[in-house]
Amino acid sequence: MRDFVEHRVGLLVLVVVSLTALYGVAYVTTPAPIPPPPSAPRKVSVESVTAVCPGAKGERTGVYLPGTVNGETMEDAKPFVTKGPAGLEAGYLTRVTKGAGRGLAGVRCTEPSAATWLVGPGPANADVRLHLTNADKAPALADVQVYAAEGPISGDAGVGLEIAPGEHREIDLKTLAPSADIMALSVTTVFGRVAVAARTTLETGGVDWLPPAAPPATRVVVPGIPGGGGLRRLLVAAPGEEDATVQVRAVSEDAEFAMRGKESLNVPAGGVVALDVTTGIVGSASALVLTSS
C-alpha cells in the first residue's frame, strides 16, 4: 500500500510537471497578436464655414455662396462674421482718396484657425495693424511672433494674449517689433482659434491688407505676380533653427526657368530675406516656385 501511494504521488507530480512544460512551451511560442491596421485618412464634407473680416463702418461686404452673391453694409466697426456651407467666401474693398491711407484696399474674410502666417513690410517702413478676432464661443490664448532679417525680435511681448469669446483686438506692431524693415509674422494659439488680418499703410504712400502666407514647407508656390511695371520683391522666411538654401524658379505662360543671378537664396535660421525679382520675370505675369531641403 505504501509503495502504491508513493507511486500515485510521483505519477501526479510527473503529470503536473509535464503539463507545466507543455503550456510553458505553448505560451513562449505563441505569436504576438497582430494589431488591427490603422484607419486610413478619409475625406469628409465640410458642413459649415465661418468667415471673419475686420470691421469698417459703412463699408459693404460681398458674400459669395455657390451660385449667389449677396451684399451687406456694416453698421459699426465691429468685426464682420458670417457663417454658411462649404464654398462660402466674403470680403470687401475700401477706397480712400485723402490722407496717408489713401488708396484702394481689399480684404478677404478668413476662417479662424490655430496657426496663421503673414509676410510683408515691417513696422519700420509701414504702419502695420494686426487684427485678432475670436469668433468662437470658447476663449483663445494666442502667441504672436515677429521675425525680421536679424531673426525673431518680438520676444515675449506678444506671448499669452487672452482673447475672450467674441472679442476683437487690434495691435500696433510697433509695440512688438519697431525695428523690422521686412517681417514674417506667425499667430499660433495654445487653445482656441482666432481669425487674423493685418492692414499696412506704407510711409511712401499706399495701403493694403496682407494676404495669409503659405505655412513653412520645403516647397512653396507664390502665384499671381502681375505683369507690367513696378518693383517686384520676394520675401522668404526660414522660421526654423537651421539655415535654408532656397532654389527659386519662375513660371511664365510658356515656360519654367531659373532667373539669371537669382537661382538660389540663402536665408538664415529665424530670419527673413528680400530678393528683387523685377528683372528676373521681365514684367510678365508669372509665378515663383521655391524649394529647399
XYZ file of C-alpha atoms in Angstrom:
293
model
C 0.000 0.000 0.000
C 2.837 2.389 0.881
C 4.564 1.757 -2.448
C 1.264 2.239 -4.247
C 0.608 5.620 -2.558
C 4.141 6.853 -3.253
C 3.781 5.708 -6.864
C 0.485 7.663 -7.259
C 2.039 10.856 -5.788
C 5.040 10.506 -8.068
C 2.742 9.987 -11.034
C 0.753 13.119 -10.103
C 3.923 15.183 -9.824
C 5.079 13.894 -13.192
C 1.755 14.814 -14.801
C 1.851 18.331 -13.301
C 5.434 18.904 -14.458
C 4.584 17.656 -17.940
C 1.553 19.895 -18.240
C 3.515 22.899 -16.973
C 6.251 22.305 -19.521
C 3.710 21.799 -22.286
C 1.791 25.014 -21.569
C 5.043 26.935 -21.000
C 6.321 25.970 -24.440
C 2.959 26.867 -25.968
C 2.971 30.261 -24.252
C 6.506 31.085 -25.388
C 5.967 30.007 -28.992
C 2.561 31.656 -29.412
C 2.929 34.542 -31.911
C 2.102 38.018 -30.642
C -1.357 39.214 -31.587
C -1.393 41.293 -34.759
C -2.679 44.820 -34.055
C -5.518 45.998 -36.250
C -4.363 48.134 -39.187
C -4.624 51.900 -38.554
C -7.623 53.513 -40.096
C -6.748 55.350 -43.301
C -7.474 59.087 -43.686
C -10.809 59.755 -45.247
C -12.452 62.733 -46.819
C -15.489 64.246 -45.160
C -17.692 67.023 -46.414
C -17.432 70.476 -44.844
C -20.789 71.289 -43.329
C -20.174 74.812 -42.030
C -17.668 77.612 -42.678
C -17.069 80.753 -40.608
C -15.597 83.826 -42.320
C -14.342 86.817 -40.321
C -13.274 90.286 -41.511
C -12.132 93.335 -39.527
C -14.980 95.792 -39.240
C -15.253 99.018 -41.269
C -18.319 101.120 -40.559
C -20.377 101.901 -43.626
C -18.460 99.578 -45.952
C -20.359 96.991 -47.967
C -19.211 93.389 -47.817
C -19.695 90.871 -50.580
C -20.699 87.344 -49.552
C -20.371 84.600 -52.134
C -22.097 81.243 -51.955
C -22.080 78.791 -54.868
C -24.486 80.333 -57.349
C -25.244 83.535 -55.412
C -23.577 86.809 -54.412
C -25.068 88.987 -51.676
C -24.046 92.244 -50.051
C -24.352 93.602 -46.545
C -23.459 97.028 -45.149
C -21.586 97.057 -41.834
C -23.390 99.282 -39.345
C -20.422 99.663 -36.988
C -16.703 98.958 -36.705
C -17.159 95.564 -35.072
C -15.735 92.519 -36.929
C -17.929 91.139 -39.672
C -18.734 87.467 -39.072
C -20.740 85.280 -41.423
C -21.391 81.551 -41.487
C -22.552 79.221 -44.215
C -21.955 75.956 -46.066
C -18.796 74.944 -47.883
C -17.746 77.331 -50.625
C -18.539 80.448 -48.605
C -16.296 83.438 -49.409
C -16.579 87.016 -48.183
C -14.650 90.269 -48.247
C -14.814 93.956 -49.018
C -12.964 96.816 -50.719
C -12.238 100.267 -49.333
C -11.338 103.374 -51.317
C -9.809 106.387 -49.614
C -8.980 109.491 -51.654
C -7.316 111.653 -48.993
C -4.771 111.335 -46.217
C -1.939 108.905 -45.517
C -4.204 105.891 -46.037
C -5.432 106.888 -49.463
C -5.747 104.108 -51.982
C -7.774 101.044 -52.864
C -7.520 98.158 -50.397
C -9.202 94.772 -50.352
C -9.537 92.284 -47.530
C -10.691 88.697 -47.750
C -12.558 87.307 -44.762
C -10.612 84.400 -43.256
C -11.656 81.352 -41.322
C -10.500 81.149 -37.684
C -7.561 78.778 -37.263
C -4.900 77.658 -34.803
C -1.978 78.971 -36.913
C -1.651 81.814 -39.439
C 1.397 83.256 -41.252
C 1.781 86.715 -42.793
C 4.744 88.165 -44.706
C 5.228 91.805 -45.684
C 6.761 95.181 -44.839
C 7.788 95.661 -41.224
C 6.743 98.380 -38.759
C 9.937 100.352 -39.520
C 8.662 101.001 -43.065
C 4.899 100.935 -42.576
C 2.106 101.349 -40.084
C 1.074 97.714 -39.567
C -2.081 96.989 -37.557
C -2.747 93.365 -36.608
C -6.368 92.351 -36.062
C -7.186 89.265 -33.968
C -10.798 88.116 -33.655
C -12.180 85.243 -31.619
C -15.464 84.350 -33.316
C -15.928 81.104 -31.355
C -17.814 80.532 -28.119
C -14.683 79.364 -26.286
C -11.764 81.549 -25.125
C -8.469 81.592 -27.019
C -4.858 82.086 -25.928
C -2.652 83.354 -28.770
C 1.085 83.897 -29.295
C 2.322 86.499 -31.797
C 5.912 86.198 -33.034
C 7.616 88.615 -35.441
C 10.656 87.530 -37.491
C 12.940 90.091 -39.141
C 16.188 89.996 -41.127
C 18.143 89.512 -37.893
C 15.830 86.798 -36.537
C 12.924 86.672 -34.056
C 12.656 90.107 -32.442
C 9.305 90.388 -30.682
C 10.367 88.379 -27.622
C 7.697 87.695 -25.013
C 5.717 90.872 -25.684
C 3.196 89.046 -27.874
C 3.057 85.789 -25.919
C -0.013 84.724 -23.956
C -2.644 87.086 -25.389
C -6.018 86.160 -23.922
C -8.923 86.745 -26.299
C -12.401 86.178 -24.901
C -15.268 84.721 -26.971
C -16.458 87.352 -29.433
C -13.568 89.695 -28.594
C -11.591 91.655 -31.198
C -8.113 93.009 -30.540
C -6.090 95.462 -32.649
C -2.310 95.538 -32.127
C 0.116 98.150 -33.438
C 3.143 96.052 -34.399
C 5.459 98.925 -33.499
C 4.815 97.873 -29.897
C 6.206 94.392 -30.656
C 8.934 94.898 -33.283
C 9.582 98.569 -34.114
C 12.893 97.939 -35.925
C 11.739 95.389 -38.534
C 12.082 96.602 -42.150
C 10.587 93.376 -43.519
C 8.858 90.729 -41.477
C 7.239 87.342 -41.252
C 4.595 87.069 -38.581
C 3.062 83.992 -37.003
C -0.066 83.835 -34.869
C -0.498 80.496 -33.109
C -2.940 79.523 -30.406
C -2.286 77.437 -27.315
C -6.003 76.734 -27.240
C -8.927 78.104 -29.203
C -8.865 79.724 -32.657
C -8.545 83.272 -33.961
C -9.106 84.971 -37.308
C -6.110 87.087 -38.346
C -5.755 90.115 -40.625
C -3.120 92.852 -40.952
C -3.505 96.286 -42.556
C -0.379 98.057 -43.773
C 0.000 101.730 -44.613
C 3.364 102.444 -46.264
C 5.336 105.544 -45.325
C 5.804 106.227 -49.042
C 2.038 106.035 -49.599
C -0.384 103.234 -50.332
C -2.444 100.928 -48.153
C -3.499 97.298 -48.348
C -4.239 94.163 -46.345
C -1.626 91.398 -46.182
C -2.944 88.092 -47.532
C -2.259 84.952 -45.468
C 1.066 83.389 -46.458
C 1.789 79.720 -47.052
C 2.903 77.919 -43.870
C 6.560 76.829 -43.681
C 7.260 73.993 -46.131
C 10.023 72.571 -48.328
C 8.106 73.602 -51.455
C 6.091 76.807 -51.780
C 4.418 78.300 -54.853
C 3.901 82.083 -54.980
C 1.243 82.679 -57.654
C -0.419 85.746 -59.083
C 2.573 88.028 -59.752
C 1.115 90.575 -62.179
C 2.774 91.846 -65.300
C 3.509 95.491 -66.068
C 5.800 97.998 -64.429
C 6.775 98.440 -60.812
C 9.018 96.769 -58.281
C 8.690 93.041 -57.522
C 10.282 91.789 -54.297
C 10.140 88.247 -52.990
C 10.182 87.855 -49.189
C 11.312 84.486 -47.805
C 11.399 83.483 -44.128
C 13.057 80.451 -42.513
C 11.497 80.320 -39.040
C 13.201 77.064 -38.047
C 16.507 76.515 -36.274
C 18.505 75.757 -39.450
C 19.644 77.975 -42.306
C 17.816 77.375 -45.582
C 19.216 77.374 -49.112
C 16.211 78.067 -51.322
C 16.099 77.315 -55.055
C 13.977 79.842 -56.952
C 12.404 79.259 -60.364
C 9.963 81.396 -62.307
C 6.950 80.070 -64.187
C 5.524 82.079 -67.071
C 2.742 81.280 -69.502
C 5.177 79.447 -71.759
C 7.963 78.002 -69.607
C 9.589 77.376 -66.235
C 13.094 78.817 -65.862
C 15.788 79.871 -63.406
C 16.293 83.632 -63.216
C 19.878 84.637 -64.048
C 21.771 85.593 -60.895
C 18.758 84.763 -58.732
C 18.783 80.972 -58.907
C 19.140 80.477 -55.141
C 18.710 82.385 -51.920
C 20.360 81.826 -48.537
C 18.050 82.511 -45.602
C 19.498 82.417 -42.060
C 17.682 80.468 -39.367
C 14.861 82.538 -37.916
C 15.431 85.305 -40.457
C 13.735 86.981 -43.424
C 15.427 87.888 -46.739
C 14.196 90.037 -49.633
C 15.065 89.293 -53.275
C 14.393 91.749 -56.118
C 12.840 89.695 -58.961
C 11.710 92.639 -61.095
C 14.198 91.959 -63.884
C 14.038 88.195 -63.451
C 10.411 87.922 -64.515
C 10.738 90.699 -67.118
C 7.469 92.334 -66.169
C 5.299 89.445 -67.342
C 2.569 87.716 -65.365
C 4.144 84.776 -63.601
C 4.539 82.631 -60.502
C 7.565 81.623 -58.433
C 8.372 78.109 -57.198
C 10.587 77.821 -54.106
C 12.171 74.562 -52.965
C 14.551 73.769 -50.107
C 15.821 70.663 -48.350
